[in-house]
Amino acid sequence: MSDNVIVVEHVSKEFVLHHNAQDSLKKRVVGLVHKRWRPKPHIFQALHDVSLTVKRGEALGLMGHNGSGKSTLLTLIAGIIPPTSGRIITHGRLVPMIALGVGFSPDLTGEENIYLNASLFGLKNRETRSLLPKILEFSELGDFIYEPVKNYSSGMYARLGFSVAVHLDPEILLADEILSVGDADFQQKCLARIEELRKGGMTLLFVSHQQNQVAQFCNRYMRMEKGHVVASGNVSDLYRQVT
């Protein structure tokens, strides 16, 4: 079995934007009336020739400002969208925490959505049933777990999504800005759970704006800017740069 659990080779990602800001409103209206105008597609390059390798048990912190491409990269690694070019290979059970609660059915209760979400990761009902008490306790949702999730606040929704994700025995965890989850106490609880999983040998890709968190959870870092990798190395080197 290879020690490399994530391999990203020369990956680029383009998005086609069909409404170009350069096309004036007048031009659109006149063109539509005469049936001659067609929107000119605009290509947005979100990632440029990105390569990286993550070994089993490593923790890589992805850093960069909004729009730098780090969340797009995680979405590609999770298999949610395909790259325009290049290839991505992963080995092991990969659990993305990118948009917590994605895949939940609004009309189902929290408990029913736990079973649904777990089944998407290959767990059988009996396996989920054994995990249920831990998930319920961690989420702190109480009797709301028996309510349809369409009645949940955004914070409750995220709590449930995080609680399910970190109890599915992930071999690879993709965590994107998890500090948006709940209040400060619950956020610390989330970070403690991730640290516990890390000590158990889990591989982690961790997106954060806060360099102290990257230093706490990761042994490597990669900084992105406008879809390019502009720096990478050991977290100890990053800390020396910051201080």
Coordinates of C-alpha atoms in Angstrom, one line a residue:
M1 CA 0.0 0.0 0.0
S2 CA 1.4 3.4 -1.0
D3 CA 2.2 5.9 1.7
N4 CA 0.8 8.7 -0.6
V5 CA -2.9 9.0 0.1
I6 CA -3.4 12.2 -1.9
V7 CA -1.7 12.9 -5.2
V8 CA -2.5 16.0 -7.2
E9 CA -0.6 16.2 -10.5
H10 CA -0.6 19.4 -12.6
V11 CA -4.2 20.2 -11.9
S12 CA -5.9 23.3 -13.4
K13 CA -9.5 24.3 -13.1
E14 CA -11.4 26.7 -15.4
F15 CA -15.0 28.0 -14.9
V16 CA -17.0 29.3 -17.8
L17 CA -18.8 32.6 -16.9
H18 CA -21.5 33.3 -19.5
H19 CA -22.2 36.9 -18.4
N20 CA -19.2 39.0 -19.2
A21 CA -19.1 42.3 -17.4
Q22 CA -17.7 43.9 -20.5
D23 CA -21.0 43.4 -22.4
S24 CA -23.1 46.5 -21.7
L25 CA -26.7 46.3 -20.8
K26 CA -27.6 48.3 -23.9
K27 CA -25.7 45.9 -26.1
R28 CA -27.6 42.9 -24.5
V29 CA -31.0 44.5 -24.9
V30 CA -30.4 45.6 -28.5
G31 CA -28.9 42.2 -29.4
L32 CA -31.8 40.3 -27.9
V33 CA -34.4 42.4 -29.7
H34 CA -32.7 41.7 -33.0
K35 CA -31.8 38.2 -32.1
R36 CA -28.2 38.7 -33.0
W37 CA -26.5 39.0 -29.6
R38 CA -25.1 36.0 -27.8
P39 CA -23.4 36.3 -24.5
K40 CA -19.6 36.0 -24.8
P41 CA -18.3 33.3 -22.4
H42 CA -15.6 34.4 -20.1
I43 CA -13.0 31.9 -18.8
F44 CA -12.1 32.2 -15.2
Q45 CA -8.9 30.3 -14.2
A46 CA -9.4 29.2 -10.6
L47 CA -6.3 26.9 -10.4
H48 CA -3.1 27.0 -12.4
D49 CA -1.0 23.8 -12.7
V50 CA -1.2 22.8 -9.0
S51 CA 0.7 19.7 -7.8
L52 CA 1.0 18.2 -4.3
T53 CA 1.5 15.0 -2.5
V54 CA 0.3 14.1 1.0
K55 CA 1.5 11.0 2.8
R56 CA -0.5 8.9 5.2
G57 CA -0.8 10.6 8.6
E58 CA 0.4 14.0 7.4
A59 CA -1.4 17.3 8.0
L60 CA -1.2 19.9 5.3
G61 CA -2.5 23.4 6.0
L62 CA -3.8 25.4 3.0
M63 CA -3.5 29.1 3.4
G64 CA -4.4 32.1 1.3
H65 CA -6.8 35.0 1.0
N66 CA -10.4 34.6 -0.2
G67 CA -10.4 33.7 -3.9
S68 CA -6.9 32.2 -3.7
G69 CA -8.1 28.8 -4.9
K70 CA -7.7 26.8 -1.7
S71 CA -11.4 25.9 -1.4
T72 CA -11.6 25.0 -5.1
L73 CA -8.7 22.7 -4.6
L74 CA -10.4 20.9 -1.7
T75 CA -13.6 20.6 -3.7
L76 CA -11.6 18.9 -6.5
I77 CA -9.8 16.6 -4.1
A78 CA -13.2 15.6 -2.6
G79 CA -14.4 14.6 -6.1
I80 CA -17.3 17.1 -6.1
I81 CA -16.2 18.7 -9.3
P82 CA -13.6 17.4 -11.9
P83 CA -10.4 19.2 -12.8
T84 CA -10.1 20.8 -16.3
S85 CA -6.7 19.2 -16.7
G86 CA -4.4 17.1 -14.6
R87 CA -5.4 14.3 -12.3
I88 CA -6.1 13.6 -8.6
I89 CA -5.7 10.3 -6.8
T90 CA -6.8 9.5 -3.3
H91 CA -6.6 6.4 -1.2
G92 CA -8.8 5.7 1.8
R93 CA -12.1 6.9 3.2
L94 CA -12.2 10.6 2.5
V95 CA -14.7 12.8 4.4
P96 CA -15.1 16.4 3.2
M97 CA -16.1 19.1 5.6
I98 CA -16.5 21.7 3.0
A99 CA -20.1 22.7 3.1
L100 CA -21.3 21.0 6.3
G101 CA -24.7 19.2 5.9
V102 CA -24.5 19.0 2.1
G103 CA -26.5 15.9 1.2
F104 CA -29.0 16.3 4.1
S105 CA -32.6 16.0 3.1
P106 CA -34.6 18.9 4.5
D107 CA -37.8 16.9 5.2
L108 CA -36.0 14.2 7.1
T109 CA -35.2 14.5 10.8
G110 CA -31.7 15.0 12.1
E111 CA -31.5 11.3 13.1
E112 CA -32.7 10.1 9.7
N113 CA -30.1 12.3 8.0
I114 CA -27.4 10.8 10.1
Y115 CA -28.3 7.4 8.6
L116 CA -28.6 8.9 5.1
N117 CA -25.2 10.7 5.3
A118 CA -23.4 7.7 6.8
S119 CA -24.8 5.4 4.0
L120 CA -23.2 7.8 1.4
F121 CA -19.8 6.9 2.9
G122 CA -20.5 3.2 2.8
L123 CA -21.6 2.5 6.4
K124 CA -24.3 -0.1 7.0
N125 CA -27.2 0.8 9.3
R126 CA -25.9 -1.4 12.1
E127 CA -22.6 0.5 12.0
T128 CA -24.3 3.8 12.1
R129 CA -26.5 2.7 14.9
S130 CA -23.4 1.9 17.0
L131 CA -22.1 5.5 16.3
L132 CA -25.4 7.2 16.9
P133 CA -25.0 7.9 20.7
K134 CA -21.6 9.5 20.2
I135 CA -22.9 11.7 17.3
L136 CA -25.9 12.8 19.2
E137 CA -23.8 13.6 22.3
F138 CA -21.3 15.6 20.3
S139 CA -23.8 17.6 18.4
E140 CA -25.5 18.9 21.5
L141 CA -28.8 19.1 19.6
G142 CA -30.9 17.3 22.2
D143 CA -34.5 16.6 21.2
F144 CA -34.0 18.7 18.0
I145 CA -32.4 15.6 16.6
Y146 CA -36.0 14.3 16.0
E147 CA -37.1 17.4 14.2
P148 CA -36.9 17.9 10.4
V149 CA -33.6 19.7 9.6
K150 CA -35.5 22.3 7.5
N151 CA -36.4 23.7 10.9
Y152 CA -32.8 24.0 12.0
S153 CA -30.8 27.2 12.2
S154 CA -27.6 27.4 10.1
G155 CA -25.6 26.7 13.3
M156 CA -27.6 23.6 14.2
Y157 CA -27.2 22.4 10.6
A158 CA -23.5 22.8 10.7
R159 CA -23.2 21.2 14.2
L160 CA -25.0 18.1 12.9
G161 CA -22.8 18.0 9.7
F162 CA -19.6 18.3 11.6
S163 CA -20.7 15.7 14.2
V164 CA -21.4 13.1 11.5
A165 CA -18.2 13.8 9.6
V166 CA -15.8 13.4 12.5
H167 CA -17.4 10.1 13.7
L168 CA -17.3 8.3 10.3
D169 CA -13.8 7.0 11.0
P170 CA -12.2 9.2 8.3
E171 CA -8.8 8.2 6.9
I172 CA -8.6 11.5 5.1
L173 CA -10.4 14.6 6.4
L174 CA -10.8 17.8 4.3
A175 CA -11.6 20.7 6.7
D176 CA -12.5 24.1 5.2
E177 CA -12.8 27.0 7.7
I178 CA -14.4 24.9 10.4
L179 CA -14.5 27.8 12.8
S180 CA -17.7 28.8 11.2
V181 CA -19.4 26.1 13.2
G182 CA -21.4 27.2 16.2
D183 CA -20.3 29.2 19.2
A184 CA -16.7 29.5 20.6
D185 CA -17.1 26.5 23.0
F186 CA -18.3 24.2 20.2
Q187 CA -15.5 25.5 18.0
Q188 CA -13.0 24.5 20.6
K189 CA -14.7 21.1 20.9
C190 CA -14.4 20.6 17.1
L191 CA -10.7 21.5 17.1
A192 CA -10.1 19.1 20.0
R193 CA -11.8 16.3 18.1
I194 CA -9.7 17.0 15.0
E195 CA -6.6 16.9 17.1
E196 CA -7.7 13.5 18.6
L197 CA -8.2 12.1 15.1
R198 CA -4.8 13.4 14.0
K199 CA -3.1 11.6 16.9
G200 CA -4.9 8.4 15.7
G201 CA -3.1 8.7 12.3
M202 CA -5.7 10.4 10.2
T203 CA -4.5 12.5 7.2
L204 CA -5.7 16.1 7.3
L205 CA -6.1 18.9 4.8
F206 CA -6.9 22.0 6.8
V207 CA -7.9 25.3 5.3
S208 CA -7.6 28.3 7.7
H209 CA -6.9 32.0 7.6
Q210 CA -5.3 31.7 11.1
Q211 CA -1.7 30.8 11.0
N212 CA -1.6 29.7 14.6
Q213 CA -4.2 27.0 13.8
V214 CA -2.2 25.8 10.9
A215 CA 0.9 25.7 13.2
Q216 CA -1.2 23.7 15.8
F217 CA -2.6 21.0 13.6
C218 CA -0.3 20.7 10.6
N219 CA 3.3 19.7 9.9
R220 CA 3.3 21.2 6.4
Y221 CA 1.8 24.2 4.8
M222 CA 1.0 25.5 1.3
R223 CA 0.1 29.1 0.5
M224 CA -2.0 29.9 -2.5
E225 CA -2.6 33.2 -4.4
K226 CA -4.8 33.7 -7.4
G227 CA -4.9 29.9 -8.1
H228 CA -1.1 29.5 -7.9
V229 CA 1.0 27.8 -5.2
V230 CA 3.3 30.6 -4.1
A231 CA 5.0 29.0 -1.1
S232 CA 5.2 25.6 0.7
G233 CA 7.2 23.9 3.3
N234 CA 7.4 22.8 7.0
V235 CA 5.1 24.6 9.4
S236 CA 8.2 25.4 11.6
D237 CA 9.5 27.5 8.6
L238 CA 6.2 29.3 8.3
Y239 CA 6.2 30.1 12.0
R240 CA 9.7 31.6 11.8
Q241 CA 8.6 33.7 8.8
V242 CA 5.6 35.0 10.8
T243 CA 7.6 35.8 14.0

